[in-house]
Short mmCIF file of C-alpha atoms and ligand atoms in Angstrom, two decimals:
data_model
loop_
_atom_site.label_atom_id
_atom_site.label_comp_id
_atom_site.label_asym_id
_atom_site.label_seq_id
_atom_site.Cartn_x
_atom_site.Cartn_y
_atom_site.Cartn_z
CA UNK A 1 -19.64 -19.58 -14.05
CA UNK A 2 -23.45 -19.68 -13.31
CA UNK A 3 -24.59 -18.37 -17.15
CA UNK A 4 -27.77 -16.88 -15.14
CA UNK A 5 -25.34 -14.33 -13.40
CA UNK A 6 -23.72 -13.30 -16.74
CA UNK A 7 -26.80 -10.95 -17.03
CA UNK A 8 -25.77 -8.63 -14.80
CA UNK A 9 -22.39 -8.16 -15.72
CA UNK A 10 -21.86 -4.67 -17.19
CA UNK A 11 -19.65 -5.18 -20.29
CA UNK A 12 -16.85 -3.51 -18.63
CA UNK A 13 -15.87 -3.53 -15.40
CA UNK A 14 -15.11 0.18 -14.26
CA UNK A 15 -12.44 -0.25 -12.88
CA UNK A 16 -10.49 -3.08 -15.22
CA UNK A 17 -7.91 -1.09 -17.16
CA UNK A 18 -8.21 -3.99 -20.60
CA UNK A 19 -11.08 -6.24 -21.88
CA UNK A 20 -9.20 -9.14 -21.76
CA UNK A 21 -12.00 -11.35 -23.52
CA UNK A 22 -10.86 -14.64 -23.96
CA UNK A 23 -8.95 -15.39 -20.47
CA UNK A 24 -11.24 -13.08 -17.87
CA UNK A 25 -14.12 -14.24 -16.00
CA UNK A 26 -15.52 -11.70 -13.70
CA UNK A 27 -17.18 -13.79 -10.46
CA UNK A 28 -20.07 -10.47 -9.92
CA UNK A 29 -22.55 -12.57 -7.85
CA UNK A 30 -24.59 -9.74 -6.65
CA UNK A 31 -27.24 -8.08 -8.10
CA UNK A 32 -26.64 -4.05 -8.76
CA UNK A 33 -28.55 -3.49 -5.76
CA UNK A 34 -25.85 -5.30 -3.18
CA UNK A 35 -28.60 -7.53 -2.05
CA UNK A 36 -30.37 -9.98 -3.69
CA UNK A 37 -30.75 -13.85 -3.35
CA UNK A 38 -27.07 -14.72 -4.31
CA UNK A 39 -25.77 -12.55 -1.09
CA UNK A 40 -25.52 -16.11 0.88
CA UNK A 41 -22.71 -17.15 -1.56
CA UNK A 42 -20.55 -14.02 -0.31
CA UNK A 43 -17.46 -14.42 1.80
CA UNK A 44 -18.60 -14.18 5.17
CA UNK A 45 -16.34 -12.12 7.86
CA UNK A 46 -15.13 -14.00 10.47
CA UNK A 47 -15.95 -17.78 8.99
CA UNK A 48 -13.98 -20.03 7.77
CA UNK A 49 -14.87 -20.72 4.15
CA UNK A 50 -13.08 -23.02 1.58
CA UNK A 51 -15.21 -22.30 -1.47
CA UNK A 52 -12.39 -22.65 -4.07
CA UNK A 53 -11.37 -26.42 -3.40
CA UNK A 54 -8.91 -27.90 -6.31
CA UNK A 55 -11.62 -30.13 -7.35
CA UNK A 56 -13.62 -27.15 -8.49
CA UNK A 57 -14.03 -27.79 -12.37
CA UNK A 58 -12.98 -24.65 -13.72
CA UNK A 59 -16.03 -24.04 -15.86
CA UNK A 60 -17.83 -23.98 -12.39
CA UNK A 61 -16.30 -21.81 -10.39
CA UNK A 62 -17.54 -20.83 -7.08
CA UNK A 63 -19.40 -17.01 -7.73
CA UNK A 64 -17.96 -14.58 -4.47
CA UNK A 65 -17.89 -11.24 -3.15
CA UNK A 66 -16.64 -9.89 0.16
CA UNK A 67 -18.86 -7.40 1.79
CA UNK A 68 -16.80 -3.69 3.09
CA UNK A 69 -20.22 -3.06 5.38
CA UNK A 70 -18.34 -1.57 8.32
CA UNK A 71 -20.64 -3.16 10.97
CA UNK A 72 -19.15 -6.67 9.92
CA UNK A 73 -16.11 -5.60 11.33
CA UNK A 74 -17.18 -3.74 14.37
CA UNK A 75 -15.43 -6.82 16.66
CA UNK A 76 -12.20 -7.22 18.65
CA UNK A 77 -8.98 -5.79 17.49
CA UNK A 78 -7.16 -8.93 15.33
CA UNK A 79 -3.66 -9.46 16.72
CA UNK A 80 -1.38 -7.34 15.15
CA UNK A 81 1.89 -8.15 16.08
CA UNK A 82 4.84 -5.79 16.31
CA UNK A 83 6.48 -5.26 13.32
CA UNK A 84 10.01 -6.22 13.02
CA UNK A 85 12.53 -4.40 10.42
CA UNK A 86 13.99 -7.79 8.48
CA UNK A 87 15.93 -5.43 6.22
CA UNK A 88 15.73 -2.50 4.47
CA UNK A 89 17.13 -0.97 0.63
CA UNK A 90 17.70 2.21 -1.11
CA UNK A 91 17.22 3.18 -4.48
CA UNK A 92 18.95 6.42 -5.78
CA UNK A 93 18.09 9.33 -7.44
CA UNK A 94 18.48 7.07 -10.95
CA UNK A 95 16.01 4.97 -9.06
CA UNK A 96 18.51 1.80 -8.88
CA UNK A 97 18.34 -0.65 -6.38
CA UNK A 98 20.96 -1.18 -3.42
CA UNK A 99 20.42 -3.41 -0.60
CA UNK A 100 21.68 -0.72 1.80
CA UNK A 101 20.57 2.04 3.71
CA UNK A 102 22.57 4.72 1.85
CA UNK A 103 19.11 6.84 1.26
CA UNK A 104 17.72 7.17 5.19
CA UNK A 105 17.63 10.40 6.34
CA UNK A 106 17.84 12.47 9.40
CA UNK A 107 14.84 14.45 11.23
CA UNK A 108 16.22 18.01 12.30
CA UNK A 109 13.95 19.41 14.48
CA UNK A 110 12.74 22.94 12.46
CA UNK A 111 14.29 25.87 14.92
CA UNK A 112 10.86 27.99 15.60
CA UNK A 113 7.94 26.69 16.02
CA UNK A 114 6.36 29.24 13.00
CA UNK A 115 8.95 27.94 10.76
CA UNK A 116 7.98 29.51 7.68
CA UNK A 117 9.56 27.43 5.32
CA UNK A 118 8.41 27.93 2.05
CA UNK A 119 7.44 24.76 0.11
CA UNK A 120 7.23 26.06 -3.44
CA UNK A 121 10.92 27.17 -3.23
CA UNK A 122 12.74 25.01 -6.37
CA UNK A 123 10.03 23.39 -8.13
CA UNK A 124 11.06 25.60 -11.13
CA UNK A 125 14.46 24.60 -11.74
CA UNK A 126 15.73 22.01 -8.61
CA UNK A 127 12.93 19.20 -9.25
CA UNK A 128 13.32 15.48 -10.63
CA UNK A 129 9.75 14.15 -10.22
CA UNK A 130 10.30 10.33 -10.55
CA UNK A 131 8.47 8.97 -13.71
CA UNK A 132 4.92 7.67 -12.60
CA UNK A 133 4.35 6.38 -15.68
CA UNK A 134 6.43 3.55 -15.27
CA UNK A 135 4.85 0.69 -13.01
CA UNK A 136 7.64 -1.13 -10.66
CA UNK A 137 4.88 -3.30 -9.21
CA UNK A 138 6.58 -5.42 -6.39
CA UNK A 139 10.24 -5.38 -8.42
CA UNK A 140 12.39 -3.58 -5.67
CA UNK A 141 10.93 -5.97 -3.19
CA UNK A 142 11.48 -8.84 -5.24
CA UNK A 143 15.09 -7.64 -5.77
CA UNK A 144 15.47 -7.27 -2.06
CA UNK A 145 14.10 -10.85 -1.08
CA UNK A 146 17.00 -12.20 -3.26
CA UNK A 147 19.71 -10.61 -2.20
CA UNK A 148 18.08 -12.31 1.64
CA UNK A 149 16.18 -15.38 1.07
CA UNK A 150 18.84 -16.65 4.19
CA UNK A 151 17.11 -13.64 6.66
CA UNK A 152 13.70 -15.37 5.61
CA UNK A 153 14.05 -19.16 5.23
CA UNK A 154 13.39 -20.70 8.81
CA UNK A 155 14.32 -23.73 9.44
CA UNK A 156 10.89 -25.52 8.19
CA UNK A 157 11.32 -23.44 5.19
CA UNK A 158 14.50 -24.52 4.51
CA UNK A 159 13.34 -27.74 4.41
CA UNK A 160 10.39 -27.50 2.82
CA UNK A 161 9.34 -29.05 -0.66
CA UNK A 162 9.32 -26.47 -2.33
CA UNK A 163 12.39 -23.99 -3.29
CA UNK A 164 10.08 -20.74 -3.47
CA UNK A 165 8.69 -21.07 0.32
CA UNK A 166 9.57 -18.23 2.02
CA UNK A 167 8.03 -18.70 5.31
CA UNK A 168 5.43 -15.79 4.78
CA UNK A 169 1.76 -15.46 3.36
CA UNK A 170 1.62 -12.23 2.11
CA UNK A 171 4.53 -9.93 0.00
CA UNK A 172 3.32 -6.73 -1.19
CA UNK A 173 3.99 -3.44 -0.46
CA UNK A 174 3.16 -1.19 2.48
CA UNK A 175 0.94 1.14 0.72
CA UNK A 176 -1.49 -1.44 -0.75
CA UNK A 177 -1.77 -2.48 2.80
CA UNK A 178 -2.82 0.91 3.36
CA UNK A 179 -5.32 1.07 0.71
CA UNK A 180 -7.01 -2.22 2.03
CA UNK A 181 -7.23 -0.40 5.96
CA UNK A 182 -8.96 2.91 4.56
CA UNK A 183 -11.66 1.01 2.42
CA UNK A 184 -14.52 0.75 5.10
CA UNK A 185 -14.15 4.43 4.39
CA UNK A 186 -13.37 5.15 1.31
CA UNK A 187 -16.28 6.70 -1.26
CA UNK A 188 -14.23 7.85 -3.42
CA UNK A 189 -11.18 5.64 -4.69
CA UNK A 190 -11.72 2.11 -6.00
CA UNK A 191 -8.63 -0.11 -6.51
CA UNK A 192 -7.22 -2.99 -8.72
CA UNK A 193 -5.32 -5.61 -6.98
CA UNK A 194 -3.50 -8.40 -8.49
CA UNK A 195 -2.58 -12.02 -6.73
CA UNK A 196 -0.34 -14.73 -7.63
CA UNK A 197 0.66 -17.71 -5.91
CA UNK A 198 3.56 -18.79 -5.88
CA UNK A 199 5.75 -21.25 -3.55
CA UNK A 200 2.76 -20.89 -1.13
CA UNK A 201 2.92 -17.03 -0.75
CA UNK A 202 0.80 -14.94 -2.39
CA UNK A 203 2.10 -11.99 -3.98
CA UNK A 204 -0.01 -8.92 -3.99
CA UNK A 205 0.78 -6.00 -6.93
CA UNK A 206 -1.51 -3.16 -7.25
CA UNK A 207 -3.16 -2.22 -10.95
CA UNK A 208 -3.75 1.48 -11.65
CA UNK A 209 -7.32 1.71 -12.05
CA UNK A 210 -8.88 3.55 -15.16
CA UNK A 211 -9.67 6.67 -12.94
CA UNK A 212 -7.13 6.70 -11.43
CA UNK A 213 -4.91 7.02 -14.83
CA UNK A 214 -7.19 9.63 -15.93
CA UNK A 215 -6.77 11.57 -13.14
CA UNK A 216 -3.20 10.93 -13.45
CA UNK A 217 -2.72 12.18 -16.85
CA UNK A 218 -5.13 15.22 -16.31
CA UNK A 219 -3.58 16.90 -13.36
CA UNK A 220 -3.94 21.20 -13.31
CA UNK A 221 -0.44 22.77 -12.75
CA UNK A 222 -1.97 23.66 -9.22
CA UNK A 223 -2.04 20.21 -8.27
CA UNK A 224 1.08 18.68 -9.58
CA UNK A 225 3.11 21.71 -7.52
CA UNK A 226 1.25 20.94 -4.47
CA UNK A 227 2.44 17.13 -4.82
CA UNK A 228 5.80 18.66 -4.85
CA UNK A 229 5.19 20.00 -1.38
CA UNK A 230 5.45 17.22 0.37
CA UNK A 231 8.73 16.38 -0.80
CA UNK A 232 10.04 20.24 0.05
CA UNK A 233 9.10 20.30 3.19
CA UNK A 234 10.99 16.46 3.61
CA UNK A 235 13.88 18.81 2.27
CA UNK A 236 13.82 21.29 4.81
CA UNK A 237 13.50 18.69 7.77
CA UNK A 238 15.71 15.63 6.64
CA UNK A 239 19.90 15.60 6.04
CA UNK A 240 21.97 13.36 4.89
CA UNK A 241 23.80 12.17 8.43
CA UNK A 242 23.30 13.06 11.95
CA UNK A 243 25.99 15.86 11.68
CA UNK A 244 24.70 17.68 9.30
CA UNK A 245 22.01 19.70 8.95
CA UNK A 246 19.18 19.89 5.89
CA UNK A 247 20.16 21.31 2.52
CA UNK A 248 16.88 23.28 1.14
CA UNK A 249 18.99 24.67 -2.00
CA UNK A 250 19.49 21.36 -2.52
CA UNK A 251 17.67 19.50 -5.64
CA UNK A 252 14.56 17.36 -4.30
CA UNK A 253 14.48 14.19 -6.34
CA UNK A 254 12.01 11.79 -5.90
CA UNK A 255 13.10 8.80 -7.39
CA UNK A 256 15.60 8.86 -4.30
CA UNK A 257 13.93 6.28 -1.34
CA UNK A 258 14.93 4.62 1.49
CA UNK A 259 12.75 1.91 2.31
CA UNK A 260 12.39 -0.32 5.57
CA UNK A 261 11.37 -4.43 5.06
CA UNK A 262 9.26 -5.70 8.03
CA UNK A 263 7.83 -8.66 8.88
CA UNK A 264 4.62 -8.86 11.51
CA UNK A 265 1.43 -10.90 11.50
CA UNK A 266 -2.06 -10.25 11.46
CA UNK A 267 -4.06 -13.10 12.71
CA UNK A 268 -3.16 -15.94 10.68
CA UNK A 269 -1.62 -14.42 8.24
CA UNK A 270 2.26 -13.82 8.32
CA UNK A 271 3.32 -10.65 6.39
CA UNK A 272 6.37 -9.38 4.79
CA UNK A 273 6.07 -5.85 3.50
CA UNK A 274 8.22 -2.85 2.53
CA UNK A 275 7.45 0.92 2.61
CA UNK A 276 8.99 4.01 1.96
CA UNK A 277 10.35 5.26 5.32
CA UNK A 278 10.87 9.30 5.39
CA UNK A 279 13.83 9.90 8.20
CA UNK A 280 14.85 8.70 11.51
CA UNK A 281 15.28 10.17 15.02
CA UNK A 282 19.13 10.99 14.69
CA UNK A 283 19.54 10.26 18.47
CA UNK A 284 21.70 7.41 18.69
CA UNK A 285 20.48 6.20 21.30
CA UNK A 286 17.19 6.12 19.60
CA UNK A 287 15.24 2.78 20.00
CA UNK A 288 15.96 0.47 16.90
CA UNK A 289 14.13 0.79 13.81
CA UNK A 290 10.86 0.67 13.26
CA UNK A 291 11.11 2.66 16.63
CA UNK A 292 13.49 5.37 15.63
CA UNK A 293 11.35 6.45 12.48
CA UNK A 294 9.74 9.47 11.39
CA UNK A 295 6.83 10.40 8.81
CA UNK A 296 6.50 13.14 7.81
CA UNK A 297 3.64 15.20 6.17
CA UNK A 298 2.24 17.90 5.03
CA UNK A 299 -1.23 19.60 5.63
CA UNK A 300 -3.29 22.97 5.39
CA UNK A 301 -3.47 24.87 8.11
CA UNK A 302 -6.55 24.43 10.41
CA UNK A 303 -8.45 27.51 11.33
CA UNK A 304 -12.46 26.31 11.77
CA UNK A 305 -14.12 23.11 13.73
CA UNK A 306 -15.34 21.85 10.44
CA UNK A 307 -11.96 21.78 9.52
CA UNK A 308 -10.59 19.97 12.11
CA UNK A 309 -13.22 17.47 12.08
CA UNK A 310 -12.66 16.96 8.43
CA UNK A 311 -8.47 16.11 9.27
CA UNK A 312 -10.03 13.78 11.95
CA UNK A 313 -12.46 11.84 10.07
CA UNK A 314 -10.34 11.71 6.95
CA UNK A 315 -6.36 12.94 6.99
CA UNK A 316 -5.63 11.35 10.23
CA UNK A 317 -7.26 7.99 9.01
CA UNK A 318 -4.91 7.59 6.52
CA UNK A 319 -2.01 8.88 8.13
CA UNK A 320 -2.38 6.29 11.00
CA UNK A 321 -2.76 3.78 8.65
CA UNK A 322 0.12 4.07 7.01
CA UNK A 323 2.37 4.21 9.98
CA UNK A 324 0.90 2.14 12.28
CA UNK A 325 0.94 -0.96 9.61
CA UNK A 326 5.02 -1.00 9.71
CA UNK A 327 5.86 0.39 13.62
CA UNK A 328 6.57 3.73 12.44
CA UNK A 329 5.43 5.58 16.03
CA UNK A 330 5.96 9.58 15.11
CA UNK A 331 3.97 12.21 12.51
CA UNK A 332 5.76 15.25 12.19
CA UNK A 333 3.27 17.12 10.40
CA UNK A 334 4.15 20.79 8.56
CA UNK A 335 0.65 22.79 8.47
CA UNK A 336 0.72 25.17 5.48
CA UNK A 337 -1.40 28.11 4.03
CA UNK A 338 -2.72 28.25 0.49
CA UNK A 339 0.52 29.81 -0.48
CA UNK A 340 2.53 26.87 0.36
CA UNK A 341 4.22 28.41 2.98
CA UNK A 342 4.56 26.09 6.60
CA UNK A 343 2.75 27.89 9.94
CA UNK A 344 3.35 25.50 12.31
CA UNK A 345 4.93 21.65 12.94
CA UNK A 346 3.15 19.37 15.30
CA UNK A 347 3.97 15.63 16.34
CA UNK A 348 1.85 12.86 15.95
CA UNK A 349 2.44 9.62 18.18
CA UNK A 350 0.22 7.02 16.44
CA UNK A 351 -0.41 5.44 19.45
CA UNK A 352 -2.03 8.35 20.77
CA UNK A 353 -4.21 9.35 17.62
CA UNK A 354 -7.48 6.93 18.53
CA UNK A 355 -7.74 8.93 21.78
CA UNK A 356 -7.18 12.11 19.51
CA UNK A 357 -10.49 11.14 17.63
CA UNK A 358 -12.82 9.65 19.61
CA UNK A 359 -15.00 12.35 20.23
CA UNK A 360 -15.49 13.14 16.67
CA UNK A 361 -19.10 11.48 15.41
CA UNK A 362 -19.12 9.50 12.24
CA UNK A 363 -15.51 8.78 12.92
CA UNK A 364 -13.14 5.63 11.63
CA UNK A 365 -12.14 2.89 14.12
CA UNK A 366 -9.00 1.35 13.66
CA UNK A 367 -11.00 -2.32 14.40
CA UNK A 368 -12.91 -1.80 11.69
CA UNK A 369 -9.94 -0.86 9.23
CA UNK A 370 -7.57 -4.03 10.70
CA UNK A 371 -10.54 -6.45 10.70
CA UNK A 372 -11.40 -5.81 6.84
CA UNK A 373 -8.04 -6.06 5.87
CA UNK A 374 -7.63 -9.67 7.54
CA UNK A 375 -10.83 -10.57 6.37
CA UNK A 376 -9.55 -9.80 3.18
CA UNK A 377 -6.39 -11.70 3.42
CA UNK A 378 -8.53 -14.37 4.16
CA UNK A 379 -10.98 -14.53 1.05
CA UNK A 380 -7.93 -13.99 -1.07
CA UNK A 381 -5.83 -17.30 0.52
CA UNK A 382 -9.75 -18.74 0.21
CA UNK A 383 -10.25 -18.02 -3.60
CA UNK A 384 -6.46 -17.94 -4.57
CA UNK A 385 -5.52 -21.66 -4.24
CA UNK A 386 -3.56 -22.51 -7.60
CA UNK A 387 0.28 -21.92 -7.57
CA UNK A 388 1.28 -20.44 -10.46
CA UNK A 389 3.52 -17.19 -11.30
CA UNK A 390 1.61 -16.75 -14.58
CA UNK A 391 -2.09 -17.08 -12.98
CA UNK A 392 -3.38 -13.26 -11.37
CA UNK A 393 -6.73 -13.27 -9.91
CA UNK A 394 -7.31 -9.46 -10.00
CA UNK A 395 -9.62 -8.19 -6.82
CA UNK A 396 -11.47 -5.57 -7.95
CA UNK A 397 -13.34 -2.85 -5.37
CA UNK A 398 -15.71 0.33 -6.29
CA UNK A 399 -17.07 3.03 -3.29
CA UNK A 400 -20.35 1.56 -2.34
CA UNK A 401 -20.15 -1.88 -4.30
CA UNK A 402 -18.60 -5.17 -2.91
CA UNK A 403 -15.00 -6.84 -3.31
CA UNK A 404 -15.02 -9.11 -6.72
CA UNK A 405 -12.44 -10.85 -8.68
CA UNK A 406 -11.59 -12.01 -12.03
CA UNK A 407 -8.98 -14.47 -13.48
CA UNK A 408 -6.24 -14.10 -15.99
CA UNK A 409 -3.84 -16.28 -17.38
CA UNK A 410 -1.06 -15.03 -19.12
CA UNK A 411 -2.36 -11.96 -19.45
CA UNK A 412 -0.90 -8.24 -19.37
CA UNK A 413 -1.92 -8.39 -15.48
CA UNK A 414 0.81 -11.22 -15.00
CA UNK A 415 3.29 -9.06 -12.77
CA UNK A 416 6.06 -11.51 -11.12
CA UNK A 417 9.21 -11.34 -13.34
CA UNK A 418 10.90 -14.02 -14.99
CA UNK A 419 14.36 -13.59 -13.24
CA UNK A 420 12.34 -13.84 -10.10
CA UNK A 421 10.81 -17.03 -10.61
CA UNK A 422 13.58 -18.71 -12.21
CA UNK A 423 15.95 -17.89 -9.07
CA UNK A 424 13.12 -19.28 -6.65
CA UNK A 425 12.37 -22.15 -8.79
CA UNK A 426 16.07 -23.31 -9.05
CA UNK A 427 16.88 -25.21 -5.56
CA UNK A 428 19.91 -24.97 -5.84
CA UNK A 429 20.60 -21.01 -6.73
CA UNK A 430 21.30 -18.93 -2.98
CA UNK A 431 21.65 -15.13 -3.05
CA UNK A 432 25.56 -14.94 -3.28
CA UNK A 433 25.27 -16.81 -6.61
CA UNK A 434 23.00 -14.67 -8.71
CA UNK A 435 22.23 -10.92 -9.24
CA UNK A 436 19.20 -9.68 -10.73
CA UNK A 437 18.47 -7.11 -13.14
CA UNK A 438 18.93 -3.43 -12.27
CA UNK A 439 15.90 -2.48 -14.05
P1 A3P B 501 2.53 14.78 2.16
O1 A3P B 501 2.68 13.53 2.94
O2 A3P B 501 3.00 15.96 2.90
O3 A3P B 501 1.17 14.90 1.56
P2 A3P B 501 4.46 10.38 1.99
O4 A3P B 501 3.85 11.36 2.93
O5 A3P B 501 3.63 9.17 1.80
O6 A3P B 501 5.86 10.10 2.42
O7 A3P B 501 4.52 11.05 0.55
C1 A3P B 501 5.36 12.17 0.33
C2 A3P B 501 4.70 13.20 -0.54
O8 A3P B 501 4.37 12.65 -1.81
C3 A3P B 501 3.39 13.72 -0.05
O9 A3P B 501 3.58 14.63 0.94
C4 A3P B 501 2.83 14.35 -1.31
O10 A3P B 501 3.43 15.59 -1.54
C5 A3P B 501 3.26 13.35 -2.34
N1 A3P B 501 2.24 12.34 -2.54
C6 A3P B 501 2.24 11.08 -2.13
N2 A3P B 501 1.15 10.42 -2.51
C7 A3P B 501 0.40 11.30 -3.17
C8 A3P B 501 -0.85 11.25 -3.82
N3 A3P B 501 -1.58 10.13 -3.88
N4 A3P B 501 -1.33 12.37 -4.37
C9 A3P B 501 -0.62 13.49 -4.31
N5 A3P B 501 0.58 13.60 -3.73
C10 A3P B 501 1.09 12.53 -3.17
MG1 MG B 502 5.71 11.50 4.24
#
């Protein structure tokens, strides 16, 4: 590290949730300005860079940044190739992990159109909120890759060097994906992301940031029943099999999830991802998943232009994000009142929602959202280079600022589990031999 840069580093980073003195190096190379004399040294969108060569003595390593200005990414839509479900798994209302779909649900089609289904029904006495406190990181996809390292080992990762290739660049899961699309536009929400290497893939585990755990742990009443709502209305729209129709007097738990596994590619970089997937169409003829799934959401009621523009420019950005990464085609959204109680439903095709938009001014472009992400993906393969399941570099972001990192070894960041690197760093272990923790 350049000791002339130290200067500028602010003794804690805002964001990092531990001084971690002795084993973190934070690589700040700008001045708090965002410009000065060091900005040539900054990842540059859309070059190839190899700053972080092996040979790099590690008392000299290379200072970066990657740039979020959204004009930098104002270029032709990166391939994006359809997503394909590899698998999927459930995990119950104990949150366990099966490798099943026992958990997907059915989309029922509410009866009127002014449903009036009342979302604060039950969160009294039928709720199980799922424990946020606890951090899974990437655990239930680790579980799952396991149980089907066959489904993922082609043949020139089967007979590659090393036991841990998986044939893919990038595990993580589908809603840090999601965070890294909405950034261009993000001002309020920084994030914490940790990488390791390992076997050639890099694994990618989001940190709570120290806002974000403050915010956490200071929620009004107001606002923890509202994140109930989503869930309700889920309740009054999903059942259990395509006979059968929803159970709202039913208990909502939310440690219950089905979750779909795809694999895709974005540019260069091959993904394998899992996200939480709400129902599916219950026609049987449906089109296979991704194709046959549903999201559904929640939203208040629109009555005045500014508030339409407003679900434009911001609800509808994130809501396309997070479908269109895995395939997911449909929104059925549930507009509510202040009260909670649902006034309409309305569907959503994602492939229609840029059209949906474009007259707005000041509005997102999808581009701009899939070009920063691969840009990204990029400077992390770029700066990421060591192989190691006990090395994180953590990628740091803050509204307004640029993308940094920092490196820790052994630290509390350290995320992939021991049982998962022992059964990918033993050759000769296949999933029908070994079964990992439950918890
Ligand atoms: P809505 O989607 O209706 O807001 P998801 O839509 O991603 O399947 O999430 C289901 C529900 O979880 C959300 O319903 C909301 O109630 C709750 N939820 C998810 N993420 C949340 C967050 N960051 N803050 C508050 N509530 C959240
Ligand atoms: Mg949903």
């Amino acid at each position: 590290m350049d000791q002339r840069h130290q200067s500028h580093h602010r003794p804690q980073h805002p964001n990092s949730n531990h001084h971690d003195n002795h084993q973190s190096t934070f690589k700040r190379d700008m001045d708090d300005s965002g410009r000065g004399h060091f900005q040539h040294k900054r990842f540059r969108p859309g070059q190839n860079h190899h700053p972080a060569g092996p040979s790099t003595p590690p008392s000299s390593p290379p200072t970066q940044s990657l740039s979020i200005q959204r004009q930098l990414y104002e270029r032709d839509f990166p391939l994006y190739k359809q997503p394909v479900e590899v698998g999927h798994f459930s995990l119950d209302s104990e949150r366990r992990f099966f490798n099943d779909a026992r958990q997907l649900r059915y989309y029922v089609e509410p009866e009127k159109s002014c449903p009036n289904f009342d979302l604060r029904d039950g969160y009294r006495g039928r709720f199980v909120k799922r424990d946020d406190r606890v951090k899974e990181k990437l655990d239930h996809i680790l579980r799952w890759i396991l149980a089907n390292r066959s489904k993922l080992q082609s043949k020139d990762t089967a007979a590659s060097s090393s036991p841990c290739a998986l044939g893919v660049d990038i595990v993580t899961w589908r809603g840090h994906l999601t965070k890294l699309l909405t950034t261009p536009y993000e001002t309020r929400e920084g994030w914490l992301l940790a990488v390791t290497r390992m076997g050639g893939t890099l694994y990618i585990s989001e940190v709570e940031t120290e806002a974000a755990r403050r915010d956490r742990e200071n929620r009004t009443e107001r606002h923890e029943e509202m994140m109930y709502w989503g869930y309700k209305f889920e309740q009054y729209t999903c059942a259990d099999d395509a006979q059968s129709l929803p159970d709202p007097g039913g208990v909502v738990n939310t440690n219950e999830a089905f979750c779909t596994v795809v694999q895709t590619r974005l540019a260069e970089h091959r993904l394998l991802f899992s996200g939480e997937v709400d129902c599916r169409d219950k026609d049987p003829k449906a089109p296979s998943p991704p194709a046959n799934y549903i999201e559904m959401k929640t939203s208040l009621e629109i009555s005045t232009p500014k508030q339409r523009s407003n679900f434009h420019r911001f609800k509808l950005l994130k809501w396309w994000a997070q479908s269109f990464l895995p395939g997911v085609p449909r929104i059925v959204a549930g507009f509510r009142d202040h009260d909670g109680v649902v006034v309409s439903v309305e569907t959503y095709h994602i492939s229609k929602i840029s059209q949906l938009i474009k007259n707005e001014t000041n509005c997102w472009k999808p581009t701009v959202c899939m070009n920063f992400c691969c840009e990204f993906l990029s400077f992390v393969k770029s700066v990421v280079t060591e192989d190691d399941p006990r090395l994180v570099h953590l990628f740091s972001w803050d509204p307004h600022r640029d993308v940094t990192y920092s490196i820790h070894r052994d630290s509390q960041y350290s995320f992939l589990p021991d049982w998962y690197v022992r059964e990918m760093t033993s050759s000769t272990s296949r999933e029908t031999h070994h079964h990992p923790p439950q918890t």
